[in-house]
mmCIF file of C-alpha atoms in Angstrom:
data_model
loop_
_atom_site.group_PDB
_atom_site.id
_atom_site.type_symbol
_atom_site.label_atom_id
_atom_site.label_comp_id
_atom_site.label_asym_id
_atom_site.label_seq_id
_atom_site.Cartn_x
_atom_site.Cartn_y
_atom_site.Cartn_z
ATOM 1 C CA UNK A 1 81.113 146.889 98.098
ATOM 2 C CA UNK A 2 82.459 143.663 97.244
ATOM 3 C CA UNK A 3 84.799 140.518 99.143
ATOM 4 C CA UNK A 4 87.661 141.824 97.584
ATOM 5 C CA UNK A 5 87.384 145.344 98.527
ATOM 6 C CA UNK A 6 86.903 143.922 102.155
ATOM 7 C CA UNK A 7 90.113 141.689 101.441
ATOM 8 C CA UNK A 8 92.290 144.426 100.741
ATOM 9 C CA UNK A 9 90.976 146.730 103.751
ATOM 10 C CA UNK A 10 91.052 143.916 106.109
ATOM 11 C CA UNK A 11 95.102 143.082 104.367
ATOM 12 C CA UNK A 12 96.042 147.122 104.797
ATOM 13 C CA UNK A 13 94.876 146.427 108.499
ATOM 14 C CA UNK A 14 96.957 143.102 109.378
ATOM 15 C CA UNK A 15 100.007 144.265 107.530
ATOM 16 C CA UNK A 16 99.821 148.013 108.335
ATOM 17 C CA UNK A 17 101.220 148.926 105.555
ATOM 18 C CA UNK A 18 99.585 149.702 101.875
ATOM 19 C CA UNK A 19 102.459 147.795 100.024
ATOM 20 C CA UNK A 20 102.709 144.461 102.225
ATOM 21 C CA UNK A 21 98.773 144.142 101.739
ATOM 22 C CA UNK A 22 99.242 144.657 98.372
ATOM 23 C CA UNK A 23 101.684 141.217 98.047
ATOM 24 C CA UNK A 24 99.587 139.349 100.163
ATOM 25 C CA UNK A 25 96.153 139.884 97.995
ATOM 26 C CA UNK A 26 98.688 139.964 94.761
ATOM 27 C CA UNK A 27 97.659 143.374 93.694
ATOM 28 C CA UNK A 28 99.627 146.811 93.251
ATOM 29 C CA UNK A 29 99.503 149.199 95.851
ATOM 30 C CA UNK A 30 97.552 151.498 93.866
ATOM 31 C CA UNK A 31 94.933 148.871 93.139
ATOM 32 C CA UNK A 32 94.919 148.467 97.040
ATOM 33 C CA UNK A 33 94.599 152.184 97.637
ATOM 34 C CA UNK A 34 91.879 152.638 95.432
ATOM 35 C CA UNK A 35 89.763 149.660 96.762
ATOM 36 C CA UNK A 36 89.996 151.252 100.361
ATOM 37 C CA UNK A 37 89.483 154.456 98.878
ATOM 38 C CA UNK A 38 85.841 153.236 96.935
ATOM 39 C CA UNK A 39 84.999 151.320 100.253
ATOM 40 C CA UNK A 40 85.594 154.742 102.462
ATOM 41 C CA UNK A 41 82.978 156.359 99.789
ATOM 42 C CA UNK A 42 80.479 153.499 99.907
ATOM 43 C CA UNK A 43 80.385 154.060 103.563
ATOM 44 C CA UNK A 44 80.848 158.049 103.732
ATOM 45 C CA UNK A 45 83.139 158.397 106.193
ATOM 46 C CA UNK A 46 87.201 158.042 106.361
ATOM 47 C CA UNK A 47 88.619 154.445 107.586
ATOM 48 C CA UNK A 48 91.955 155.383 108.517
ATOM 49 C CA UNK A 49 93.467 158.326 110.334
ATOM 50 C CA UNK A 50 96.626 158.987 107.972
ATOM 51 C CA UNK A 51 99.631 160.676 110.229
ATOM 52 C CA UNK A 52 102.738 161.233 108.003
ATOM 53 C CA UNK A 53 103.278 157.646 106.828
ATOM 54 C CA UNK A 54 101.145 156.416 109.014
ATOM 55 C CA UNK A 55 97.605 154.786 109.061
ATOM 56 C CA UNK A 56 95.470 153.915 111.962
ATOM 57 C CA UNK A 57 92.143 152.874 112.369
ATOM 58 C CA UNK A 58 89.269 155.543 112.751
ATOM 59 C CA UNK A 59 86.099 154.155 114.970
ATOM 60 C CA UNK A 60 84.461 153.807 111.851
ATOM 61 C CA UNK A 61 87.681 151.963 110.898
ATOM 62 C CA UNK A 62 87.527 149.605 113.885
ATOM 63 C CA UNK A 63 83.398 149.317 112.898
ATOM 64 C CA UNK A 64 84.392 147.722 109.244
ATOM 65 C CA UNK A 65 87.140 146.066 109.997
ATOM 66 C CA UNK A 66 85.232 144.087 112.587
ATOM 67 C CA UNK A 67 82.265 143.437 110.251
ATOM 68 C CA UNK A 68 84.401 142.930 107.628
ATOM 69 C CA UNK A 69 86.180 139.999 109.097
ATOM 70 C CA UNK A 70 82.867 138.421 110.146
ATOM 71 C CA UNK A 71 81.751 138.716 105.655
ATOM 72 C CA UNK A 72 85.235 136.906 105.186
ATOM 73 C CA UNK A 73 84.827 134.091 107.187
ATOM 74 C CA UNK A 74 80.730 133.957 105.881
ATOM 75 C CA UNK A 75 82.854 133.697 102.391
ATOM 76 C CA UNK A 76 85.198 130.925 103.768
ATOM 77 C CA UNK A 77 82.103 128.738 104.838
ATOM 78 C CA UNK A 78 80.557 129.049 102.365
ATOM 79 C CA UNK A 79 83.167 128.364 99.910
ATOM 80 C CA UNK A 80 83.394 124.707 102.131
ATOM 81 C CA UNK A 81 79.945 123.999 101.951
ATOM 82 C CA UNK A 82 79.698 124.198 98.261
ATOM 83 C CA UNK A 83 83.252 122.439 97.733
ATOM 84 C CA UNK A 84 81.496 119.244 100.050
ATOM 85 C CA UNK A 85 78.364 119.747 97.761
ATOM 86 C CA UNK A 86 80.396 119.662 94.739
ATOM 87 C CA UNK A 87 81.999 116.736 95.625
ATOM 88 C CA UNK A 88 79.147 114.733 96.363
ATOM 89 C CA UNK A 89 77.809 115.685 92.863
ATOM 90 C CA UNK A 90 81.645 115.068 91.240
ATOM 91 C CA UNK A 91 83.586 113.152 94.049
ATOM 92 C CA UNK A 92 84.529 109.323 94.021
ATOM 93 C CA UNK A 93 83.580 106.488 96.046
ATOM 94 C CA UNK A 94 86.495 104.515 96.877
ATOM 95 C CA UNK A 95 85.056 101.544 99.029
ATOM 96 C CA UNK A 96 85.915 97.942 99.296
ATOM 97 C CA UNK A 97 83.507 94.934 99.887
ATOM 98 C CA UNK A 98 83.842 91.088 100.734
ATOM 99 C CA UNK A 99 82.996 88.747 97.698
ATOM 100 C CA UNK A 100 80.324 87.026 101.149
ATOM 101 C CA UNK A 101 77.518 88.632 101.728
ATOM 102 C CA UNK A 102 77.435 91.929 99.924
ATOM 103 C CA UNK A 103 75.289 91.635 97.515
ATOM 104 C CA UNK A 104 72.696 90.859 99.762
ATOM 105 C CA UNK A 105 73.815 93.454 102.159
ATOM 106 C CA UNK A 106 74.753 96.673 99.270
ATOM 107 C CA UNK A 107 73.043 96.218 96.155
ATOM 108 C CA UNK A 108 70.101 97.822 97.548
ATOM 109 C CA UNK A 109 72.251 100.702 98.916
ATOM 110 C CA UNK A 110 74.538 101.093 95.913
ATOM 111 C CA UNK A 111 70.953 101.849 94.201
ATOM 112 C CA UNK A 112 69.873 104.616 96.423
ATOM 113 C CA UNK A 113 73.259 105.986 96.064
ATOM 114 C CA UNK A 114 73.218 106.011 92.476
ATOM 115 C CA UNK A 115 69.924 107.727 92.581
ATOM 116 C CA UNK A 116 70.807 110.465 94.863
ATOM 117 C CA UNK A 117 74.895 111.459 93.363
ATOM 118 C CA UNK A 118 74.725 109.919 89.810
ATOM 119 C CA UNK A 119 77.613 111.855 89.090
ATOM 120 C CA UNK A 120 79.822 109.854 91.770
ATOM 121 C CA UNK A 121 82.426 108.200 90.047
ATOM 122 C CA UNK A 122 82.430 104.535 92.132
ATOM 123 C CA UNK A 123 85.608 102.775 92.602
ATOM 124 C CA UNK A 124 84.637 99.359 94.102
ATOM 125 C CA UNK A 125 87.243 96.445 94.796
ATOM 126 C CA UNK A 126 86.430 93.187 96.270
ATOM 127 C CA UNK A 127 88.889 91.107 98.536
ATOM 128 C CA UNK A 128 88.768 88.630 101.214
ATOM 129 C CA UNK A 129 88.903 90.896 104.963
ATOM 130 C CA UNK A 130 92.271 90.568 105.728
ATOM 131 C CA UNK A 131 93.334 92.205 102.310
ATOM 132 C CA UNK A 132 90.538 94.540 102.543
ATOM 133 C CA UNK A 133 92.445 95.775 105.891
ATOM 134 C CA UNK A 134 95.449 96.135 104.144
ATOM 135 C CA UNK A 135 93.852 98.485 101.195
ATOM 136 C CA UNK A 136 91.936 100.471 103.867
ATOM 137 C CA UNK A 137 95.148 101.120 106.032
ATOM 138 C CA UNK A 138 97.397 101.801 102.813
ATOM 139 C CA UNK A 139 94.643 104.417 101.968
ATOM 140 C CA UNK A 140 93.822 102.854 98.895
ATOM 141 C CA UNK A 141 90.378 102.918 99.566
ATOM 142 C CA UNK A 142 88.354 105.094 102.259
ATOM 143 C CA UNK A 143 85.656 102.659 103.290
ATOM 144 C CA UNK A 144 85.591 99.048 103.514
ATOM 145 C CA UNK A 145 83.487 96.117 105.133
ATOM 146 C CA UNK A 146 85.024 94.416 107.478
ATOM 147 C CA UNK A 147 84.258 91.454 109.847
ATOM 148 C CA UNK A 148 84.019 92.637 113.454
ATOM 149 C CA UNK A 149 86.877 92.685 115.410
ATOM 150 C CA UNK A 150 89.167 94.750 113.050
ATOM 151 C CA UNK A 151 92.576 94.580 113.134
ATOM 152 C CA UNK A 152 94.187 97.993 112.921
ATOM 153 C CA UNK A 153 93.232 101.431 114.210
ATOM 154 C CA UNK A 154 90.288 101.811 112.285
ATOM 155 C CA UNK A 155 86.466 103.369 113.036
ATOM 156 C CA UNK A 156 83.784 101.349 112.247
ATOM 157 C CA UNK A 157 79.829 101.475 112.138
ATOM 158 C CA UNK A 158 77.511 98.097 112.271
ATOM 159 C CA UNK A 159 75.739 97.051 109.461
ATOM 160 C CA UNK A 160 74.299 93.764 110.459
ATOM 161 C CA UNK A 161 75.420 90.758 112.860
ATOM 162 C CA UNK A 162 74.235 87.328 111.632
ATOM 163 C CA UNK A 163 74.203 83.590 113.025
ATOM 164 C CA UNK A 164 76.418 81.130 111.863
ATOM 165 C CA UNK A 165 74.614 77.879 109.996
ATOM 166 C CA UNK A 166 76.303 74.672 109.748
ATOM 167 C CA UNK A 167 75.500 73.577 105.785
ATOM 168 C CA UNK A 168 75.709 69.474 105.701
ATOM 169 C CA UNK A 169 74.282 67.195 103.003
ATOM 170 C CA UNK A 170 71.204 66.297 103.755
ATOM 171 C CA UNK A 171 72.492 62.264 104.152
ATOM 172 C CA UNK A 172 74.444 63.381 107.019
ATOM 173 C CA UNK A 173 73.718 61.902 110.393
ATOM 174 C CA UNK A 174 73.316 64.891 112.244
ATOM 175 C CA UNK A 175 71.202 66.999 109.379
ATOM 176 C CA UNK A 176 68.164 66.121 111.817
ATOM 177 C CA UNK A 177 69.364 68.055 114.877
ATOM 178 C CA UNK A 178 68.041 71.247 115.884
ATOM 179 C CA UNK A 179 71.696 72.861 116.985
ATOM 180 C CA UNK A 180 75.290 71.341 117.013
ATOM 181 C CA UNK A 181 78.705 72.297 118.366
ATOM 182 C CA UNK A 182 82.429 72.117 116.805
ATOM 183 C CA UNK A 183 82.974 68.704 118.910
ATOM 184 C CA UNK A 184 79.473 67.294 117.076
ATOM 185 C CA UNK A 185 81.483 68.068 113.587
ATOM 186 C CA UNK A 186 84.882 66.925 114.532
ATOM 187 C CA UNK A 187 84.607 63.842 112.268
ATOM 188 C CA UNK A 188 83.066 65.519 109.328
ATOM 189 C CA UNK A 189 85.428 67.131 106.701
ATOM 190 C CA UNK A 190 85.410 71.238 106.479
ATOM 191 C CA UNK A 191 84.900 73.171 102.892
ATOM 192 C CA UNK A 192 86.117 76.545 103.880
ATOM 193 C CA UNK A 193 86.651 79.401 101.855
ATOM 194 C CA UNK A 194 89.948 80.570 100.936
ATOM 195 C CA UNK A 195 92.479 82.044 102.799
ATOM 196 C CA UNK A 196 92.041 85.760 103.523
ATOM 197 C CA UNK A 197 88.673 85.406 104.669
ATOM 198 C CA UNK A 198 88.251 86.444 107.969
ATOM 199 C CA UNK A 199 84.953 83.633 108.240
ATOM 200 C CA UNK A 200 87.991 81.373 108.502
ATOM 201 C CA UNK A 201 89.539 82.902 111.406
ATOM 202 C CA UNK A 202 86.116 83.103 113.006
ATOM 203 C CA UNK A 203 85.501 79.038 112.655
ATOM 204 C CA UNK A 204 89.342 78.113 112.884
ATOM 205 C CA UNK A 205 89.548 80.176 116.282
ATOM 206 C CA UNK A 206 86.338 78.302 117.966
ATOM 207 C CA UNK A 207 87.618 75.119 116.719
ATOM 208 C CA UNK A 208 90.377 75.895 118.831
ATOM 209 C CA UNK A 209 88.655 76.845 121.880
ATOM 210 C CA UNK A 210 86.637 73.690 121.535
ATOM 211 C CA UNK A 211 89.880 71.555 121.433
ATOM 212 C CA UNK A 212 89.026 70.573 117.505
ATOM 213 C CA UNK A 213 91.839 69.970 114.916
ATOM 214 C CA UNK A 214 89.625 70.437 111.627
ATOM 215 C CA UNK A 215 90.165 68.482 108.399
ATOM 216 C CA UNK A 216 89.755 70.576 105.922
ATOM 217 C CA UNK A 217 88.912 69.200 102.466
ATOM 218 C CA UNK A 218 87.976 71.589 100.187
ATOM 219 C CA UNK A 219 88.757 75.717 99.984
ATOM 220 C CA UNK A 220 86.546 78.128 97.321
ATOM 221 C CA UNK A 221 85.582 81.603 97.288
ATOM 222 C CA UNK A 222 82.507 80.619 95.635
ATOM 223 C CA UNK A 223 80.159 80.295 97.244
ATOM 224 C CA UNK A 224 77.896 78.543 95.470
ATOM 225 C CA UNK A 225 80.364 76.142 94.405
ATOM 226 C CA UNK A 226 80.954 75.497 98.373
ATOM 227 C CA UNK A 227 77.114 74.603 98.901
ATOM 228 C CA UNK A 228 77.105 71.993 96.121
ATOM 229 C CA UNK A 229 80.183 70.584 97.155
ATOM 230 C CA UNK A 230 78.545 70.217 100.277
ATOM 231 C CA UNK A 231 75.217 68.231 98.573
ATOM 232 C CA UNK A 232 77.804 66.386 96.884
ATOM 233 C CA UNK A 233 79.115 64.481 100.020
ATOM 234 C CA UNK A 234 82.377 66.145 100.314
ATOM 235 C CA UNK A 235 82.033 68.046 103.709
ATOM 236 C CA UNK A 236 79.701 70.361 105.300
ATOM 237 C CA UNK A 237 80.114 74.134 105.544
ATOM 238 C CA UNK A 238 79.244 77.283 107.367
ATOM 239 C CA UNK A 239 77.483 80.442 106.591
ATOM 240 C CA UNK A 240 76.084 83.752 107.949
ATOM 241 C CA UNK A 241 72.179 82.855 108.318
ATOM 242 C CA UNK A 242 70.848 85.061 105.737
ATOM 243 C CA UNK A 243 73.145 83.541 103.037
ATOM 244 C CA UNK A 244 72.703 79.877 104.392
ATOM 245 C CA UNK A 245 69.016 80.257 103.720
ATOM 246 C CA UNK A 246 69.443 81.821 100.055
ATOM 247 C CA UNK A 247 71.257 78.584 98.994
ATOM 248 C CA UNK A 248 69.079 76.103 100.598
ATOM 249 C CA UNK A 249 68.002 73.200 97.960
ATOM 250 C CA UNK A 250 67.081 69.737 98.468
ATOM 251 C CA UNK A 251 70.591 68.280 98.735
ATOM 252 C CA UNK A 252 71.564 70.220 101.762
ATOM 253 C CA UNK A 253 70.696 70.981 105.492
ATOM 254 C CA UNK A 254 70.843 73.696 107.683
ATOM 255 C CA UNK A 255 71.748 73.676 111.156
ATOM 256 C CA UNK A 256 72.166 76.074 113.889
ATOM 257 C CA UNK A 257 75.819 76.171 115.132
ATOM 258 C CA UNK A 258 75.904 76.480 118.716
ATOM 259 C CA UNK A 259 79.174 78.329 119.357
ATOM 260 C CA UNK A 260 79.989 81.337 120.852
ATOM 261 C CA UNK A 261 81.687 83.994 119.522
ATOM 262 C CA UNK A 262 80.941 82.761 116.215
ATOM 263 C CA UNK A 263 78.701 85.104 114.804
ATOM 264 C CA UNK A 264 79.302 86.823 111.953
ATOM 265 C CA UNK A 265 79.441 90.540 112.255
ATOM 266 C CA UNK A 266 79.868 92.542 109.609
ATOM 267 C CA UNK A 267 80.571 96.481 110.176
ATOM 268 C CA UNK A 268 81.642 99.523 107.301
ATOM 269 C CA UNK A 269 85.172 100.572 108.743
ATOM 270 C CA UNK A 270 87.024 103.420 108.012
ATOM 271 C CA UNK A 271 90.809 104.858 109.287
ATOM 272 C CA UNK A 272 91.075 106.364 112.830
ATOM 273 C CA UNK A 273 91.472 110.587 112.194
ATOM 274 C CA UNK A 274 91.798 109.838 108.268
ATOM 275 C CA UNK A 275 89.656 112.913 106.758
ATOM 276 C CA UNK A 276 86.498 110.853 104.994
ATOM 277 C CA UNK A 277 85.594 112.512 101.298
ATOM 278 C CA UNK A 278 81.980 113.650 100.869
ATOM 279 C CA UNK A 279 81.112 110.564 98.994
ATOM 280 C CA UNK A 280 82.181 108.300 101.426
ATOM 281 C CA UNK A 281 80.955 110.069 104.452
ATOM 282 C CA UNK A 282 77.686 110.341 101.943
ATOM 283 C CA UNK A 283 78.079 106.151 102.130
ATOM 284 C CA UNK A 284 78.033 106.290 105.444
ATOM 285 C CA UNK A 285 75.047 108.442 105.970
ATOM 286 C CA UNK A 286 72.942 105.973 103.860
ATOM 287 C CA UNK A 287 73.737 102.875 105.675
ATOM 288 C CA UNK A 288 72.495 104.419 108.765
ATOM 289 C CA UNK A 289 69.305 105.219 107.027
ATOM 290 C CA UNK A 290 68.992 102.550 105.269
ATOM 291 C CA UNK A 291 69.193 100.302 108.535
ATOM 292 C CA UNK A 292 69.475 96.637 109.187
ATOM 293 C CA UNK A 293 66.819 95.161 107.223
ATOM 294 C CA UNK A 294 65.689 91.457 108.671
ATOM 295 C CA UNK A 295 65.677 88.745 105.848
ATOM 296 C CA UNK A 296 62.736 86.362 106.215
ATOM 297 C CA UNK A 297 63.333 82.943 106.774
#
């Protein structure tokens, strides 16, 4: 007995006819009458009642046919679950990542992935959020990291949720203050990044609430170009905590910025309904386990 013998039975029976089965499992009739004729000799015992040019089911008939559709669908499952598992071992991780903060926040992860489906091909692109929203809802890439809230009807999991720190030269006359507040820094010049980075719509929009028209003086997407222009004298800047404590030097100062709404959140977001490929549902998976590690300060 084998799946295809059960195919063509289980064909004869939807179609009721020898000839229609035989199209739909693309075999000749008498390759279909011969499978149901071995299967009725595996079994010992007759599977249809044949009246003129008629067939119907004996109760032995009804027995297999039952049993067989159960084997199918066993088959079909199965088939699935080694498709997923293939894919995971020969798939491709299409994900995009801000040039802020994921190195800190991925390399670690993008190891343990490596480890676990070295054969996953990994397609990685790197924009500022609001592009990265446009590549995620033009399908171009399945998963992408996103500062929370997310424009767009997208799905999204948290991956950590960080502080803001003001960054000023360590001349400035506020770099001995324990906190300070958009209306503290309304005289000092802004180096923000460039535009497309949703950090800039975070400090731009609680400037705003605070009744603060920024100056800004300078615009990178380097970061570590931004924190020496800051020890240079040419503004002071703001980072997510963990970052603003990686670049600390001598030149510089770190402050807590006492706004709300200003933290920085950043979350793995996917499209609402889209169907998610093993690898990046495999992504997914990982970052849960993997868990919001603290950085020491």
């Amino acid at each position: 007995m084998n799946l295809r013998t059960l195919r063509a039975f289980v064909e004869v029976v939807r179609q009721g006819s020898f000839s229609q089965a035989a199209e739909m499992v693309s075999l000749t009739q008498s390759s279909v009458s011969k499978a149901v004729k071995t299967l009725e000799e595996e079994l010992g015992t007759p599977l249809f009642s044949r009246i003129g040019h008629k067939s119907e089911l004996t109760a032995a008939g009804e027995i297999a046919y039952r049993r067989a559709l159960v084997l199918l669908a066993e088959r079909s499952d199965l088939v699935a679950e080694i498709n997923d598992l293939l894919g995971l071992k020969r798939g491709v991780l299409r994900i995009g990542l801000p040039p802020v903060g994921s190195g800190e926040l991925f390399a670690a992860m993008f190891a343990v992935y490596r480890q676990r489906y070295p054969q996953i091909e990994i397609e990685l692109i790197e924009h500022g959020s609001k592009k990265l929203g446009e590549c995620l809802q033009a399908g171009e890439v399945d998963v992408a990291a996103l500062l929370v809230p997310v424009e767009g009807e997208f799905e999204y999991q948290d991956v950590r949720v960080e502080p803001l720190m003001v960054v000023l030269p360590s001349s400035h006359p506020l770099a001995g203050r324990n906190s300070v507040d958009f209306s503290d820094l309304s005289d000092s010049p802004f180096i923000l990044f460039e535009a497309g980075f949703a950090l800039n719509r975070i400090i731009l929009s609680a400037c705003e609430r605070r009744g603060v028209s920024p100056k800004v003086s300078v615009r990178s997407a380097q970061i570590d170009f931004i924190v020496d222009l800051v020890g240079a004298g040419l503004g002071v800047a703001f980072l997510p905590r963990m970052l603003a404590y990686k670049h600390l030097h001598a030149g510089i100062a770190l402050i807590a910025l006492d706004e709300p709404q200003t933290d920085w959140h950043i979350a793995l977001t996917w499209r609402r309904n889209a169907h998610l490929p093993p690898a990046a549902r495999a992504w997914l998976d990982l970052a849960r386990e993997m868990g919001n590690v603290p950085v020491p300060y």
